[in-house]
Amino acid sequence: MNNEVVWDEFLIDQKVTYTLELNGKLFVIKNVPARVNIETGEQFFSPKTVDRLQQIVGMEQQPVQTMTLPVYEFTN
């Protein structure tokens, strides 16, 4: 049996929120199409989607929403 076929059985199409920290800036991009593993939650993006994400971050478009959020330090 082909492993790719078995792996694909655990993936569903979903819209996700993608976050990226780059050069001290936090980018949050909502409603990104992804294939999501239903067991692990791992997200997979098509090459076209990755290109669009890079375009959004690179151009620093005007955001549709601004968020204020707390930032925590992970300590032992």
PDB file of C-alpha atoms in Angstrom:
ATOM      1  CA  MET A   1       0.000   0.000   0.000  1.00  0.00           C
ATOM      2  CA  ASN A   2       1.251   3.471  -0.871  1.00  0.00           C
ATOM      3  CA  ASN A   3       2.185   5.471   2.278  1.00  0.00           C
ATOM      4  CA  GLU A   4       1.038   8.705   0.634  1.00  0.00           C
ATOM      5  CA  VAL A   5      -2.508   7.349   0.280  1.00  0.00           C
ATOM      6  CA  VAL A   6      -2.608   6.278   3.937  1.00  0.00           C
ATOM      7  CA  TRP A   7      -1.223   9.665   5.072  1.00  0.00           C
ATOM      8  CA  ASP A   8      -3.767  11.551   2.953  1.00  0.00           C
ATOM      9  CA  GLU A   9      -6.631   9.763   4.734  1.00  0.00           C
ATOM     10  CA  PHE A  10      -5.803  11.779   7.878  1.00  0.00           C
ATOM     11  CA  LEU A  11      -5.806  15.198   6.161  1.00  0.00           C
ATOM     12  CA  ILE A  12      -8.795  17.515   5.916  1.00  0.00           C
ATOM     13  CA  ASP A  13      -9.194  20.876   4.202  1.00  0.00           C
ATOM     14  CA  GLN A  14      -9.566  23.700   6.717  1.00  0.00           C
ATOM     15  CA  LYS A  15      -9.109  27.439   7.061  1.00  0.00           C
ATOM     16  CA  VAL A  16      -6.470  28.165   9.720  1.00  0.00           C
ATOM     17  CA  THR A  17      -4.821  31.143  11.367  1.00  0.00           C
ATOM     18  CA  TYR A  18      -1.142  31.426  10.418  1.00  0.00           C
ATOM     19  CA  THR A  19       1.255  33.291  12.699  1.00  0.00           C
ATOM     20  CA  LEU A  20       4.799  34.398  11.977  1.00  0.00           C
ATOM     21  CA  GLU A  21       7.305  36.462  13.932  1.00  0.00           C
ATOM     22  CA  LEU A  22       9.758  38.227  11.653  1.00  0.00           C
ATOM     23  CA  ASN A  23      12.193  40.993  12.558  1.00  0.00           C
ATOM     24  CA  GLY A  24      10.401  41.680  15.835  1.00  0.00           C
ATOM     25  CA  LYS A  25       6.987  41.932  14.211  1.00  0.00           C
ATOM     26  CA  LEU A  26       4.174  39.449  14.724  1.00  0.00           C
ATOM     27  CA  PHE A  27       2.021  38.689  11.696  1.00  0.00           C
ATOM     28  CA  VAL A  28      -1.359  36.972  12.105  1.00  0.00           C
ATOM     29  CA  ILE A  29      -3.078  35.892   8.900  1.00  0.00           C
ATOM     30  CA  LYS A  30      -6.590  34.499   9.223  1.00  0.00           C
ATOM     31  CA  ASN A  31      -8.550  32.142   6.963  1.00  0.00           C
ATOM     32  CA  VAL A  32      -5.527  30.535   5.298  1.00  0.00           C
ATOM     33  CA  PRO A  33      -6.411  27.374   3.334  1.00  0.00           C
ATOM     34  CA  ALA A  34      -4.515  24.342   4.613  1.00  0.00           C
ATOM     35  CA  ARG A  35      -4.590  20.568   4.776  1.00  0.00           C
ATOM     36  CA  VAL A  36      -4.666  19.645   8.456  1.00  0.00           C
ATOM     37  CA  ASN A  37      -3.774  16.275   9.956  1.00  0.00           C
ATOM     38  CA  ILE A  38      -6.772  15.319  12.096  1.00  0.00           C
ATOM     39  CA  GLU A  39      -4.614  13.326  14.521  1.00  0.00           C
ATOM     40  CA  THR A  40      -1.679  15.711  15.052  1.00  0.00           C
ATOM     41  CA  GLY A  41      -3.003  19.128  13.991  1.00  0.00           C
ATOM     42  CA  GLU A  42      -0.001  19.581  11.688  1.00  0.00           C
ATOM     43  CA  GLN A  43      -0.749  22.040   8.894  1.00  0.00           C
ATOM     44  CA  PHE A  44       0.315  21.721   5.260  1.00  0.00           C
ATOM     45  CA  PHE A  45       0.154  24.565   2.745  1.00  0.00           C
ATOM     46  CA  SER A  46       0.157  24.429  -1.034  1.00  0.00           C
ATOM     47  CA  PRO A  47       2.979  26.205  -2.880  1.00  0.00           C
ATOM     48  CA  LYS A  48       0.446  28.789  -4.104  1.00  0.00           C
ATOM     49  CA  THR A  49      -0.654  29.491  -0.511  1.00  0.00           C
ATOM     50  CA  VAL A  50       2.962  29.824   0.664  1.00  0.00           C
ATOM     51  CA  ASP A  51       3.633  32.318  -2.140  1.00  0.00           C
ATOM     52  CA  ARG A  52       0.606  34.358  -1.066  1.00  0.00           C
ATOM     53  CA  LEU A  53       1.656  34.300   2.616  1.00  0.00           C
ATOM     54  CA  GLN A  54       5.119  35.568   1.652  1.00  0.00           C
ATOM     55  CA  GLN A  55       3.510  38.279  -0.465  1.00  0.00           C
ATOM     56  CA  ILE A  56       1.263  39.445   2.391  1.00  0.00           C
ATOM     57  CA  VAL A  57       4.164  39.570   4.874  1.00  0.00           C
ATOM     58  CA  GLY A  58       6.618  41.079   2.385  1.00  0.00           C
ATOM     59  CA  MET A  59       4.303  43.866   1.289  1.00  0.00           C
ATOM     60  CA  GLU A  60       3.086  44.561   4.833  1.00  0.00           C
ATOM     61  CA  GLN A  61      -0.405  45.270   3.555  1.00  0.00           C
ATOM     62  CA  GLN A  62      -2.827  47.335   5.584  1.00  0.00           C
ATOM     63  CA  PRO A  63      -4.261  44.919   8.192  1.00  0.00           C
ATOM     64  CA  VAL A  64      -7.999  44.228   8.339  1.00  0.00           C
ATOM     65  CA  GLN A  65      -7.795  44.125  12.137  1.00  0.00           C
ATOM     66  CA  THR A  66      -5.360  45.117  14.889  1.00  0.00           C
ATOM     67  CA  MET A  67      -4.949  42.972  18.009  1.00  0.00           C
ATOM     68  CA  THR A  68      -3.553  43.711  21.456  1.00  0.00           C
ATOM     69  CA  LEU A  69      -2.210  40.655  23.224  1.00  0.00           C
ATOM     70  CA  PRO A  70      -0.164  39.799  26.274  1.00  0.00           C
ATOM     71  CA  VAL A  71       3.348  38.420  25.868  1.00  0.00           C
ATOM     72  CA  TYR A  72       4.716  35.911  28.369  1.00  0.00           C
ATOM     73  CA  GLU A  73       8.232  34.656  29.072  1.00  0.00           C
ATOM     74  CA  PHE A  74       8.724  30.898  29.370  1.00  0.00           C
ATOM     75  CA  THR A  75      10.634  30.286  32.571  1.00  0.00           C
ATOM     76  CA  ASN A  76      11.414  27.198  34.617  1.00  0.00           C
TER      77      ASN A  76
END
